Every structure is written in structure tokens, then in C-alpha cells.
Amino acid sequence: MSMRARSAKPFLLIAPAVLLLGLFLVLPYINIGIMSFRNPGNGSPYAPGFTTGNYLRLFSDSFYLEQIANTLMIGAITTFACLILGFPVAWQLARTQMRFRGLAYGLVLSPLLVGIVIRSYGWTILLGNNGMINRTLINMGLIDHPLGLMYNSLGIVIALVHVFLPFMILPLMSALQGIDPSIEAAARSLGAGRITAFRRIVLPLSMPGIQAGCILVFVLSLSAYVTPSLIGGLRVKTMAVSVVDALIDTFQWPFGSAMALMLSLTGALVVLIFARLTRMKWKAN
Amino acid sequence: MTEVSIEGLTKDYGSSLAVNGISVKIADGEFISLLGPSGCGKTTTLKMIAGFEDATAGAIRFDGQDVVNVPAEKRDIGMVFQNYALFPHMTVAQNLAFGLEMRRVSRSDIATRTARVLDMVQLSGYADRYPRQLSGGQQQRVALARALVIEPRILLLDEPLANLDAKLREEMRVFIRDLQKRVGITTVYVTHDQAEAMTMSDRVVVMFGGRIAQHGSPSDIYERPASLEVAQFVGQVNILEGKVVSPAAGDLTPVDTVLGQFLVRGVAPDANGTVTLTLRPEAVELASADTGGAQATVSASYYSGSLVDYRLTLDNGQTINVQTFPRNRWAAGDRVTIKVDGERFWPLGAPS
């Protein structure tokens, strides 16, 4: 094989993915970037000429800044809740005998088999003021007034955790499976109790999975649209919902694009800081 | 230092009896090997000593104190695993310090003790490396250092050389044995490699099917095997049928075999006066000239540098294997005379 052919091979292998990303991610982003600097239109999506006014409006209006903060907060809480709920499940799955693993694996994946719209509607039935949870609690005499479970951030977090839990459990499980049980045994033999062995050995070694799971769930939560719009209704809006409102309902393409870019950039910034904080020196080359 | 006493130790997994009532005493400072094929219960026994497996029945005593109900982290043992089980997210120094931190040793003492043990395993310059930056042999030495730095009562090694290449394995045998002697720590070594067990141990415990088949010094096991299984597990062996010629005179019994008549030690003949004898291949000497002994024809020879293995066919058709130094060489088809020292026969089923 000639030198040229050999050096061309890796490129050929990644070409389809690069093409797909280029056409359907990078180009749209550039387009959104340009759109975010266009003049708002009157009766049309945008008007000729360019302006920084869309960003000024975004940064000067505390309504939108609070919305960004709230969206990031919902993402962070959802991520943390998934981590806390998912870790024990992933640990059990990683250490379970083969016989039950298939079944348990199926159970973890099963939420993904039901469409996200249906699952979110399901949660509105459970969480509503007249929903199952509130009615049951009132009938039992535990509460007088319905708890505010819907049309607020709490409801969105509950539904998002349910929807995204598998995306936390799967990377955690693969990281935990990669930890040789004899490493834990070694820690025990050196005098570490179960809790110390977990904290000093298992937890740091599962960090690649924690990192991957957290980034996945956080990014998915920020960009989630169906669940927040159904559960949050008109009262609580996440950034993604507002972006769609601006683009489709109120027809403000430039302002919607500015919001979309802000969402992406702040999300990316949080992910970068998180990756930096959880950097694993022992993994580097 | 610690003396270990195991009494009637049993591990029942429900479907199978992994360890079936074994008893063995290990003296203070002794190096003992548990030798056997996979599934013989040697690793399960080690795990029970370490506290990673619960014993179904029996006692494990360290200096007379039963530790069966003591959790692994309180048994004060040093363990070396087959795959080293180093903490990949810690440097060599941090790996060594871990056990000392668990014992609340002061920071300065940790530094001195870690440095001393690293020097002992000849890895002084490697304190700040991560395990993945070390070769297999170096990782093995770190594992050994990590187990020794806590100055445990007992050192347990689970097939520690199995993942190393042949040359390094031989170096590490000597290294571990020397280190163990220098430290003087009671050591239990699990292996399926008979050469490893023989060269390193004070005593070898041969296990089959969860039971102890024989225990004794390496030469006991090799030269005076308790059963055919043991004889075959620790090396090549020829099996010869013998007939007792006359009653034993003292220790020695005259026995007639295809190789001639010999005075054999330890014979306990059955009612028919027959006895099954083992003969190691290297116990046989060959000569070209007919010096008065059994005659045989060389059917194959295998040269391996320091030794030559021959397959001989006796005139009655029986095959025997012989191992000699390559001073004289014979080729397939050559006639040879077999010379054997009667002392080198060992009867099966001998009273031990």
C-alpha cells in the first residue's frame, strides 16, 4: 500500500460522520449564528441588516437571565438526582450474576421503549392538581390542598429524572464493570472497611462513568423540550421551550437564534468546567 | 510473627464442595505452597484465610486465635493477586501508603517505610509512576511491596507469577523466595505450577478435589508421591508392575520388574505379592554397551538444550521415558542398556 493510500484510509473511515456533522450540525449552527445578528422583522421572521440588539435584549432582561439560570439549575438537579438514584442500580447490575443481568438490563432500558411524549403525558396524569398522586394523598387525609407538583420546576425535574435515568445508569454500569473485583479485595486486605474501600477506590475508579453519565444527562436536560413544555405548561418555561416559542409562535427568528446560541454556549461552558474539575490524572497519557 | 493452623476447613457452595475438610499447620516463617489443578480448592482455601470467603465449617487460627469470624480488613494479612490488583488511580507511593493510612501511621513514618520497602523490591525511582506506566514484572513487585509494607502477620500470594513470561517468572521465583526469607514472614502461596511450588516452598500441599492429597517437603512429594495422581501432577513418571521375590529384609524388599530385580524401599505388597512402582525419567541412566541390564530401542529423542528426553521401547513392547544430560546422544533405532538404582523406585500405596 502506498503512503498516500494509507494516510487517506483513516479519513475515509471518518468521512461519513464528518459529512453528517458538517451538513447537519456545523452549517445550521453557522446559520443560527448569522440569524442571531439579524434585525427583527415586522410581519416577517426577520428584516434586512444586522444588529447586536438581540443579545442586548437577552442580557438586559432579567426575565431571560433568570430563565437561563433556572434551566441550568433544572439540568444540574436532574443530573445530580440521576447520579444518586442511578449509582446503586448500576453497582448492583455490574456485580450481579449473569442469570439476572439480562432481565435487569432490560428493566433499565425499558423507559426508552416508550416514546417521550407518552411518558411525559403519563407524568401529567400523575402529577396534576387533580392527578393520581394528589388525589390519593387527599383521600388518605394526609393533605388538604393539592401539592404543587406540576407547572413548576419540581415537576419538570421529576419527569426528566425518569426519562433520563437510563443515560446515567448505562455509562456508570460499564465503568463499574471495568473495575476488577480483586482491586476492591486488595483494599479490604490492606485494612479498608467497605465504606472506605468504596470511597477511596470504587468511587474514583468509576469517575469516567460518572463524568460521561453526568454530561449526557445534563446536556439532554438542557435541550429537553417535550417534557418541560408539557409539565411546565405556561407558567414555568425552560430555555428550550422559549426558543421554540420565539421561533414558531411569535416568529422572532433572530431573537430565538440568540437564545438558542446562549443556551448552547452556557451549557458547553458548564460541561467544560465540570470535565475540568473531574479530570483524571491517572487516565492521561 | 505468626503460626497458622487450619482445622477441618470446609467450603460448601451448595452445588459443590470446593474445600472438603482440610487440615494443615503452617509454622512461623514457613513458606508453604498450595499446589493443584484449577478447581482443586486451593484458591478458595486462600480466600478463606484472607477472609474474602466465609468458611462453611472448620477453624483458621492465627497463633491459636480463631479468625473465622474476623472480617478481611481486620485480619492483618498481606495479599498479592494474580492480576496484581494495583489501584490504577494511585501512584506507586500512594498504593504503598494506602495500607499504612488505614493503620493511621503518621505521614513521616509512611514516607520512611514506603521508601524502605520500595528499595527492597528495587523500585526506588518509581514512587511517582502510575501502575499503567510499569511493566508486568514491576507491577508485580509493587503488589508485593504494597502487601509487605504494612508488615502483615501472613503473606498470601494467589498465582502471582501466572501473567509473567517464562524468563521473568523464573527471576521472580528467586526474588520472592529471597525476600520472604529476609523478612521471615509466614507465607501461603497458591499455584498450579509444580516447578514454582517445588523451587520456592519449604513445604508443598498437593490438593485434588477439595482434599489434601499429600503434604510434605518438595522432595517428599517428588520422590515419594502418595498416589499416582500426585506423582503425575508434579512431573513425568514411569509406572512399572513388580513382583515381590521374597519377604522384606529390614526396609528393603527384592522386587522383580521388566528392568530387572531391585531392592525397593517402602513396599507393602498386596495379597498376590504384586506392587506398582513409580520411576522418574531422570532416575534412569543409559549406556551403549551391553553392561548387563534391560535392553531397549530408542524410538524418539527430544533435545531441549540442557537435557534430552528419550522414548524407549523395551523388548516386551512397554514404553518408558528417560531424561538424561546430552553427554551421549542416541538416535531413533539405537539399542541402549538401561541402568537404574533400586533406591529410585517408589511404590504406590506405600504406608506414609
XYZ file of C-alpha atoms in Angstrom:
637
model
C 0.000 0.000 0.000
C 1.367 3.417 -0.893
C 1.917 6.137 1.699
C -0.851 8.221 0.244
C -3.392 5.420 0.332
C -2.504 4.604 3.921
C -2.882 8.159 5.131
C -6.153 8.500 3.241
C -7.690 5.488 4.944
C -8.494 6.971 8.360
C -10.008 9.956 6.629
C -12.233 7.727 4.519
C -13.395 5.929 7.636
C -14.488 9.091 9.416
C -15.720 10.862 6.289
C -19.401 9.833 6.572
C -19.591 11.030 10.175
C -17.739 14.250 9.358
C -20.080 14.883 6.435
C -23.141 14.287 8.568
C -21.888 16.562 11.348
C -20.819 19.214 8.874
C -24.100 19.264 6.991
C -26.494 18.919 9.873
C -24.687 20.449 12.829
C -21.961 22.899 11.873
C -23.807 24.527 8.976
C -27.040 25.001 10.963
C -25.005 26.467 13.818
C -23.389 28.948 11.448
C -26.808 29.760 10.109
C -28.174 30.296 13.633
C -25.156 32.420 14.437
C -25.810 34.689 11.478
C -29.549 34.771 12.163
C -28.945 35.858 15.760
C -27.411 39.108 14.482
C -30.209 39.940 12.059
C -32.735 42.710 12.571
C -36.087 41.660 13.946
C -38.804 41.734 11.303
C -42.259 43.135 11.398
C -44.714 40.658 9.944
C -41.799 38.632 8.594
C -39.365 36.388 10.556
C -36.516 38.904 10.178
C -35.639 42.149 8.410
C -32.587 43.134 6.340
C -29.440 44.440 8.046
C -27.538 43.335 11.154
C -27.672 44.294 14.833
C -26.414 43.237 18.256
C -29.786 44.202 19.671
C -30.990 40.626 20.128
C -28.155 39.882 22.548
C -28.567 43.208 24.325
C -32.243 42.415 24.832
C -31.341 38.970 26.175
C -28.763 40.285 28.642
C -30.725 43.315 29.794
C -33.952 41.489 30.520
C -33.781 39.752 33.893
C -36.679 37.537 32.797
C -34.446 35.785 30.283
C -31.388 35.707 32.547
C -33.469 34.062 35.236
C -34.754 31.630 32.666
C -31.213 30.664 31.715
C -30.303 30.243 35.381
C -33.441 28.198 36.028
C -32.762 25.971 33.022
C -29.207 25.347 34.187
C -30.481 24.652 37.701
C -33.076 22.159 36.439
C -30.306 20.464 34.437
C -27.957 20.323 37.417
C -30.575 18.993 39.853
C -31.813 16.412 37.341
C -28.224 15.284 36.767
C -27.477 15.019 40.471
C -30.708 13.125 41.178
C -29.984 10.687 38.332
C -26.474 10.125 39.729
C -27.727 9.446 43.264
C -30.565 7.182 42.083
C -28.599 5.524 39.301
C -25.375 4.637 41.106
C -26.765 1.880 43.355
C -28.646 0.388 40.406
C -25.549 0.454 38.202
C -23.489 -1.061 41.023
C -25.928 -3.916 41.509
C -26.117 -4.551 37.768
C -22.340 -4.528 37.413
C -21.904 -7.054 40.210
C -24.941 -9.279 39.544
C -24.590 -12.866 38.445
C -25.184 -13.482 34.750
C -28.598 -15.108 35.224
C -30.420 -11.948 36.288
C -28.354 -9.437 34.409
C -30.324 -9.717 31.160
C -33.614 -9.090 32.932
C -32.264 -6.193 34.984
C -30.637 -4.663 31.932
C -33.999 -4.830 30.152
C -35.727 -3.108 33.064
C -33.214 -0.266 32.998
C -33.691 0.213 29.279
C -37.482 -0.215 29.322
C -38.319 3.510 29.815
C -36.611 4.157 26.492
C -39.015 1.821 24.719
C -41.964 4.140 25.409
C -41.984 7.381 23.420
C -41.001 10.505 25.317
C -44.329 12.235 24.543
C -46.320 9.371 26.018
C -44.130 9.233 29.101
C -44.484 12.959 29.667
C -48.272 12.776 29.308
C -48.174 9.936 31.795
C -46.476 12.240 34.275
C -49.101 14.949 33.783
C -51.734 12.371 34.791
C -49.738 11.526 37.920
C -48.564 15.000 38.929
C -51.563 17.249 38.136
C -53.572 19.060 40.821
C -56.320 16.585 40.154
C -53.801 13.885 39.357
C -53.343 10.493 40.930
C -50.741 11.469 43.482
C -52.621 14.463 44.848
C -55.998 12.662 44.857
C -54.563 9.687 46.697
C -52.941 11.907 49.322
C -56.156 13.941 49.785
C -58.281 10.794 50.017
C -55.937 9.430 52.641
C -56.396 12.665 54.538
C -52.692 13.451 54.512
C -53.125 16.843 52.805
C -55.981 19.378 52.394
C -54.851 21.171 49.255
C -53.172 19.610 46.247
C -49.378 19.806 46.313
C -47.870 21.880 43.533
C -46.263 19.112 41.578
C -46.966 20.368 38.098
C -46.380 23.699 36.329
C -43.200 24.160 38.348
C -39.531 23.179 38.246
C -40.031 20.286 40.671
C -42.434 18.531 38.309
C -40.062 19.054 35.392
C -37.170 17.588 37.383
C -39.221 14.558 38.455
C -40.244 13.772 34.886
C -36.775 14.441 33.452
C -35.118 12.163 36.010
C -37.446 9.376 34.964
C -36.787 9.990 31.291
C -33.002 10.286 31.510
C -32.106 7.785 34.233
C -31.015 5.100 31.719
C -28.498 7.544 30.242
C -26.865 7.776 33.657
C -27.052 4.096 34.543
C -25.558 2.703 31.334
C -22.204 4.560 31.371
C -21.946 4.094 35.151
C -22.531 0.389 34.757
C -19.879 -0.027 32.107
C -17.369 1.893 34.248
C -18.173 -0.194 37.311
C -17.941 -3.429 35.344
C -14.456 -2.393 34.342
C -13.301 -2.348 37.978
C -11.687 -5.666 38.799
C -13.310 -7.042 41.976
C -9.848 -8.026 43.219
C -8.915 -4.331 43.396
C -11.631 -3.900 45.979
C -10.483 -7.080 47.704
C -6.959 -5.659 47.802
C -8.241 -2.547 49.555
C -10.057 -4.717 52.101
C -6.966 -6.812 52.729
C -4.997 -3.633 53.372
C -7.384 -2.706 56.164
C -10.102 -0.656 54.479
C -13.703 -1.317 55.545
C -16.431 -1.500 52.922
C -17.232 2.204 53.076
C -13.603 3.324 52.933
C -12.922 0.915 50.068
C -15.888 2.378 48.227
C -14.911 5.990 48.842
C -11.189 5.650 48.161
C -11.195 3.002 45.410
C -14.528 2.299 43.721
C -15.766 5.889 43.519
C -12.624 7.393 41.931
C -12.325 4.453 39.546
C -15.927 4.891 38.403
C -15.248 8.573 37.642
C -15.118 8.052 33.839
C -18.665 6.684 34.023
C -19.828 9.429 36.385
C -18.387 12.009 34.037
C -19.970 10.520 30.925
C -23.349 9.957 32.588
C -23.499 13.436 34.108
C -22.572 15.190 30.875
C -25.116 13.141 28.919
C -27.975 13.770 31.341
C -27.103 17.452 31.811
C -26.961 18.155 28.080
C -30.141 16.168 27.442
C -31.928 18.038 30.242
C -30.915 21.464 28.887
C -32.166 20.631 25.423
C -35.292 18.751 26.532
C -38.405 20.244 25.005
C -41.364 17.872 25.184
C -41.213 17.122 28.907
C -40.710 20.721 30.160
C -43.372 22.091 27.847
C -45.962 19.512 28.941
C -45.131 19.567 32.660
C -44.121 23.231 32.942
C -47.083 24.464 30.915
C -47.279 28.204 30.515
C -46.045 29.011 33.986
C -42.501 27.591 34.011
C -40.548 27.739 30.807
C -37.107 26.379 30.236
C -34.812 27.954 27.673
C -35.546 25.271 25.088
C -39.277 25.923 25.357
C -38.762 29.678 24.989
C -36.575 29.145 21.940
C -39.311 27.162 20.235
C -41.894 29.789 21.261
C -39.791 32.525 19.689
C -39.103 30.619 16.504
C -42.546 29.148 15.887
C -45.199 31.036 17.873
C -44.017 34.629 17.890
C -41.989 34.330 14.705
C -38.907 36.166 16.083
C -36.184 34.183 14.368
C -33.246 36.475 15.263
C -34.113 36.647 18.971
C -34.868 32.902 19.103
C -31.489 32.191 17.492
C -29.704 34.367 20.053
C -31.407 32.451 22.865
C -30.557 29.104 21.254
C -26.898 30.066 20.979
C -26.801 31.311 24.561
C -28.267 28.015 25.741
C -25.640 26.055 23.815
C -22.764 28.229 24.990
C -23.664 28.278 28.683
C -24.314 24.525 28.552
C -20.951 23.916 26.896
C -19.255 26.142 29.469
C -20.760 24.182 32.375
C -19.733 20.882 30.757
C -16.189 22.172 30.242
C -15.873 23.332 33.845
C -17.303 20.015 35.053
C -14.902 17.999 32.877
C -12.023 20.126 34.132
C -12.977 19.593 37.789
C -13.354 15.837 37.359
C -10.219 15.450 35.277
C -8.458 12.144 35.939
C -4.711 12.495 36.015
C -4.205 8.740 36.145
C -6.019 8.303 32.835
C -3.902 10.776 30.882
C -1.012 9.625 28.763
C 5.332 -13.473 63.613
C 2.528 -15.894 63.122
C 1.774 -19.572 63.060
C -1.266 -20.619 61.082
C -3.353 -23.631 61.900
C -6.183 -24.809 59.687
C -8.516 -27.475 61.023
C -11.271 -29.235 59.114
C -11.721 -26.223 56.841
C -14.718 -26.686 54.508
C -16.370 -24.554 51.859
C -19.713 -25.763 50.592
C -21.120 -23.787 47.657
C -24.361 -25.724 47.827
C -23.893 -27.338 44.451
C -20.323 -28.381 45.140
C -17.885 -28.898 47.974
C -14.980 -26.658 46.977
C -12.902 -27.430 50.042
C -13.581 -30.616 51.921
C -12.298 -30.624 55.474
C -8.621 -29.812 55.062
C -6.247 -29.502 57.980
C -2.735 -28.130 57.826
C -0.350 -26.388 60.204
C 1.977 -23.697 58.942
C 4.921 -22.866 61.153
C 6.035 -19.334 61.896
C 8.099 -18.068 58.978
C 7.363 -21.083 56.822
C 6.761 -20.825 53.067
C 4.028 -23.230 52.094
C 2.519 -23.810 48.664
C -0.975 -24.990 47.869
C -0.465 -26.875 44.625
C -3.130 -28.399 42.435
C -5.051 -28.183 39.161
C -7.700 -25.474 38.700
C -10.805 -26.213 40.705
C -8.957 -28.184 43.384
C -9.916 -25.695 46.088
C -6.538 -24.051 46.585
C -7.706 -20.523 45.768
C -10.880 -20.958 47.824
C -8.710 -22.022 50.746
C -6.552 -18.916 50.318
C -9.640 -16.698 50.133
C -10.916 -18.189 53.355
C -7.588 -17.499 55.055
C -7.749 -13.932 53.714
C -11.367 -13.507 54.814
C -12.842 -12.962 51.346
C -14.852 -16.180 51.589
C -16.724 -17.451 54.632
C -15.834 -20.921 55.807
C -18.755 -23.352 55.931
C -17.053 -25.289 58.710
C -13.700 -25.582 60.396
C -11.245 -23.247 62.042
C -8.461 -20.954 60.889
C -6.176 -19.960 63.734
C -3.507 -17.288 63.714
C -1.283 -18.022 66.742
C -4.063 -20.073 68.280
C -6.743 -17.397 67.847
C -9.651 -18.349 65.572
C -10.149 -15.696 62.885
C -13.068 -17.280 61.022
C -15.419 -14.505 62.170
C -12.889 -11.686 61.766
C -13.564 -9.543 58.657
C -10.855 -9.372 55.989
C -9.785 -5.837 56.867
C -9.084 -6.819 60.482
C -7.027 -9.948 59.781
C -3.797 -8.104 59.158
C -2.772 -10.082 56.096
C -0.816 -9.013 53.047
C -2.201 -10.337 49.806
C -0.778 -10.425 46.294
C -3.255 -11.117 43.500
C -2.755 -12.865 40.174
C -3.536 -9.689 38.229
C -1.681 -7.532 40.816
C -4.870 -5.555 41.644
C -2.925 -2.306 41.985
C -5.020 0.839 42.404
C -4.790 2.336 38.909
C -5.671 5.852 40.084
C -2.832 5.982 42.586
C 0.894 6.302 42.099
C 3.236 3.580 43.315
C 3.885 5.559 46.518
C 0.146 6.100 47.073
C -0.522 2.404 46.505
C 2.020 1.556 49.197
C 0.773 4.254 51.543
C -2.850 3.057 51.394
C -2.485 0.225 53.897
C -0.448 2.423 56.239
C -3.070 5.193 56.106
C -5.679 2.610 57.094
C -3.480 1.870 60.105
C -3.202 5.569 60.925
C 0.560 5.581 60.585
C 1.990 9.099 60.698
C 2.838 10.852 57.468
C 6.591 10.822 58.100
C 6.593 7.138 59.042
C 4.651 6.364 55.872
C 7.358 8.083 53.840
C 10.208 6.179 55.507
C 8.519 2.789 55.423
C 7.385 3.209 51.815
C 10.878 4.216 50.735
C 12.452 1.283 52.567
C 10.134 -1.311 51.025
C 10.437 0.208 47.555
C 14.185 -0.138 47.942
C 13.694 -3.752 48.989
C 11.825 -4.531 45.742
C 14.327 -2.452 43.735
C 11.819 0.161 42.603
C 13.197 3.209 44.381
C 12.969 5.500 41.371
C 9.381 4.604 40.585
C 7.453 6.125 43.502
C 5.615 8.693 41.380
C 4.691 6.436 38.473
C 1.183 5.194 37.869
C 0.702 1.417 37.560
C -0.022 1.609 33.824
C 3.439 3.114 33.319
C 5.114 -0.025 34.699
C 5.919 -3.400 33.132
C 4.245 -6.570 34.365
C 7.229 -7.554 36.479
C 7.451 -4.097 38.042
C 3.722 -4.107 38.795
C 4.171 -7.465 40.460
C 6.929 -6.056 42.650
C 4.749 -3.081 43.589
C 1.985 -5.512 44.567
C 4.473 -7.396 46.708
C 5.755 -4.166 48.262
C 2.204 -2.977 48.979
C 1.466 -6.248 50.764
C 4.709 -6.185 52.763
C 4.863 -2.514 53.750
C 2.047 -2.981 56.281
C 4.194 -5.666 57.966
C 1.310 -8.151 57.990
C 1.151 -11.312 60.069
C 0.882 -13.509 56.997
C 1.655 -13.081 53.317
C -0.781 -14.680 50.868
C 0.047 -14.993 47.181
C -2.522 -16.115 44.611
C -0.735 -17.332 41.461
C 1.288 -14.111 41.388
C 3.528 -15.153 38.512
C 0.900 -16.589 36.187
C 0.753 -13.496 33.974
C 4.512 -13.099 33.505
C 6.604 -14.521 30.694
C 8.764 -17.559 31.346
C 12.098 -15.826 31.935
C 10.691 -13.186 34.276
C 8.754 -15.868 36.100
C 11.954 -17.673 36.990
C 13.620 -14.477 38.154
C 10.606 -13.583 40.278
C 10.575 -17.030 41.911
C 14.029 -16.442 43.280
C 13.225 -12.825 44.110
C 10.088 -13.659 46.110
C 11.752 -16.544 47.894
C 14.783 -14.459 48.904
C 12.581 -11.595 50.056
C 10.385 -13.940 52.075
C 13.427 -15.419 53.811
C 14.837 -11.990 54.556
C 11.552 -10.744 56.034
C 10.855 -14.085 57.687
C 7.111 -13.864 57.147
C 4.739 -16.841 57.215
C 3.700 -17.288 53.580
C 0.990 -19.212 51.766
C 1.498 -19.447 48.020
C -1.152 -20.753 45.636
C -0.043 -22.144 42.289
C -0.828 -24.780 39.690
C 2.803 -24.767 38.539
C 4.676 -27.632 40.189
C 8.107 -26.201 39.406
C 7.157 -22.969 41.150
C 5.885 -24.819 44.195
C 8.974 -27.054 44.360
C 11.627 -24.367 43.981
C 10.069 -21.862 46.373
C 8.459 -23.772 49.208
C 9.561 -25.249 52.482
C 6.534 -27.469 52.217
C 4.067 -28.298 49.458
C 0.421 -29.168 49.998
C -0.953 -31.001 46.963
C -4.726 -30.666 46.614
C -7.179 -32.557 44.428
C -10.957 -32.188 44.517
C -11.030 -30.107 47.677
C -8.893 -32.508 49.671
C -5.228 -32.670 50.557
C -3.675 -35.468 48.518
C -0.259 -35.133 50.152
C 1.782 -32.643 52.057
C 5.474 -32.677 52.674
C 8.769 -31.218 51.556
C 9.262 -30.778 47.801
C 11.490 -33.876 47.726
C 8.914 -35.924 49.655
C 6.294 -35.032 47.103
C 8.534 -35.669 44.134
C 10.416 -38.753 45.231
C 7.847 -40.383 47.490
C 4.441 -39.492 45.997
C 1.442 -40.766 47.918
C -0.578 -41.589 44.826
C -0.322 -41.891 41.075
C -2.224 -38.611 40.761
C 0.343 -36.762 42.861
C 3.234 -38.474 41.072
C 1.892 -37.393 37.689
C 0.996 -33.875 38.785
C 4.494 -32.993 39.962
C 6.361 -34.434 36.985
C 6.718 -37.180 34.438
C 6.647 -40.684 35.798
C 7.015 -44.252 34.523
C 4.746 -46.909 36.008
C 6.133 -50.446 36.329
C 4.497 -53.555 37.692
C 6.665 -55.506 40.113
C 6.501 -58.890 41.828
C 7.889 -59.386 45.284
C 10.526 -62.118 45.146
C 10.947 -62.770 48.854
C 9.882 -61.099 52.112
C 11.463 -57.802 53.039
C 14.804 -57.824 54.768
C 14.546 -54.770 57.009
C 13.500 -51.804 54.895
C 14.289 -53.322 51.533
C 12.197 -55.748 49.524
C 13.536 -57.581 46.467
C 11.170 -56.910 43.566
C 11.233 -58.336 40.070
C 10.429 -55.907 37.204
C 10.868 -55.743 33.446
C 14.053 -53.779 34.098
C 15.478 -56.495 36.338
C 15.455 -57.287 40.039
C 15.882 -54.441 42.538
C 15.843 -53.818 46.285
C 12.988 -51.355 46.794
C 12.163 -49.329 49.891
C 8.686 -48.943 51.373
C 6.994 -51.867 49.647
C 3.669 -53.063 51.064
C 2.673 -55.788 48.608
C -0.914 -56.883 48.105
C -2.064 -60.468 48.639
C -0.730 -61.545 45.244
C 2.696 -60.191 46.032
C 2.485 -57.585 43.257
C 3.405 -53.936 43.636
C 3.111 -50.854 41.389
C 6.345 -48.893 41.181
C 6.973 -45.345 40.025
C 10.232 -44.375 38.367
C 11.167 -40.814 37.424
C 12.611 -40.396 33.891
C 15.850 -38.831 35.158
C 16.463 -41.749 37.544
C 17.436 -43.890 34.576
C 20.878 -43.962 33.016
C 21.594 -45.192 29.526
C 24.663 -46.868 28.045
C 25.507 -48.054 24.540
C 27.412 -51.154 25.526
C 25.566 -54.120 26.969
C 26.669 -53.715 30.587
C 24.134 -56.161 31.919
C 20.713 -54.583 32.317
C 17.467 -54.355 30.441
C 17.820 -53.684 26.727
C 15.682 -51.199 24.839
C 15.391 -49.476 21.487
C 15.272 -45.693 21.195
C 12.006 -44.773 19.468
C 12.253 -40.993 19.741
C 14.506 -38.330 21.211
C 13.697 -34.719 22.138
C 16.607 -32.341 22.647
C 15.957 -29.290 24.804
C 19.471 -27.918 25.345
C 20.384 -28.844 28.882
C 18.529 -32.156 28.717
C 17.462 -34.832 26.269
C 14.248 -36.804 26.605
C 14.095 -40.288 25.095
C 11.188 -42.562 24.491
C 12.400 -46.145 24.716
C 10.671 -49.349 23.770
C 11.545 -52.322 25.931
C 11.819 -55.740 24.345
C 8.434 -56.702 25.839
C 6.862 -53.743 23.999
C 6.435 -51.473 27.052
C 7.392 -47.811 26.623
C 9.440 -45.909 29.193
C 10.519 -42.299 29.242
C 14.040 -41.309 30.150
C 15.661 -37.951 30.687
C 19.454 -37.564 30.540
C 22.118 -34.934 30.064
C 23.169 -34.624 26.431
C 26.669 -36.013 27.080
C 25.935 -39.057 24.991
C 23.333 -38.836 22.285
C 21.346 -41.659 20.793
C 19.168 -41.579 17.739
C 15.921 -43.379 16.993
C 16.649 -47.042 16.325
C 19.769 -47.243 18.565
C 19.998 -50.063 21.101
C 20.681 -48.960 24.668
C 21.180 -50.592 28.039
C 19.136 -49.270 30.942
C 20.742 -48.779 34.349
C 18.620 -47.969 37.380
C 19.407 -47.515 41.045
C 16.870 -49.506 43.116
C 16.664 -46.565 45.541
C 14.927 -44.523 42.873
C 11.851 -46.765 42.669
C 8.917 -45.718 44.807
C 5.913 -47.967 45.308
C 2.382 -46.582 45.082
C 0.205 -47.148 48.088
C 3.218 -47.093 50.367
C 2.442 -46.523 54.033
C 3.442 -42.935 54.688
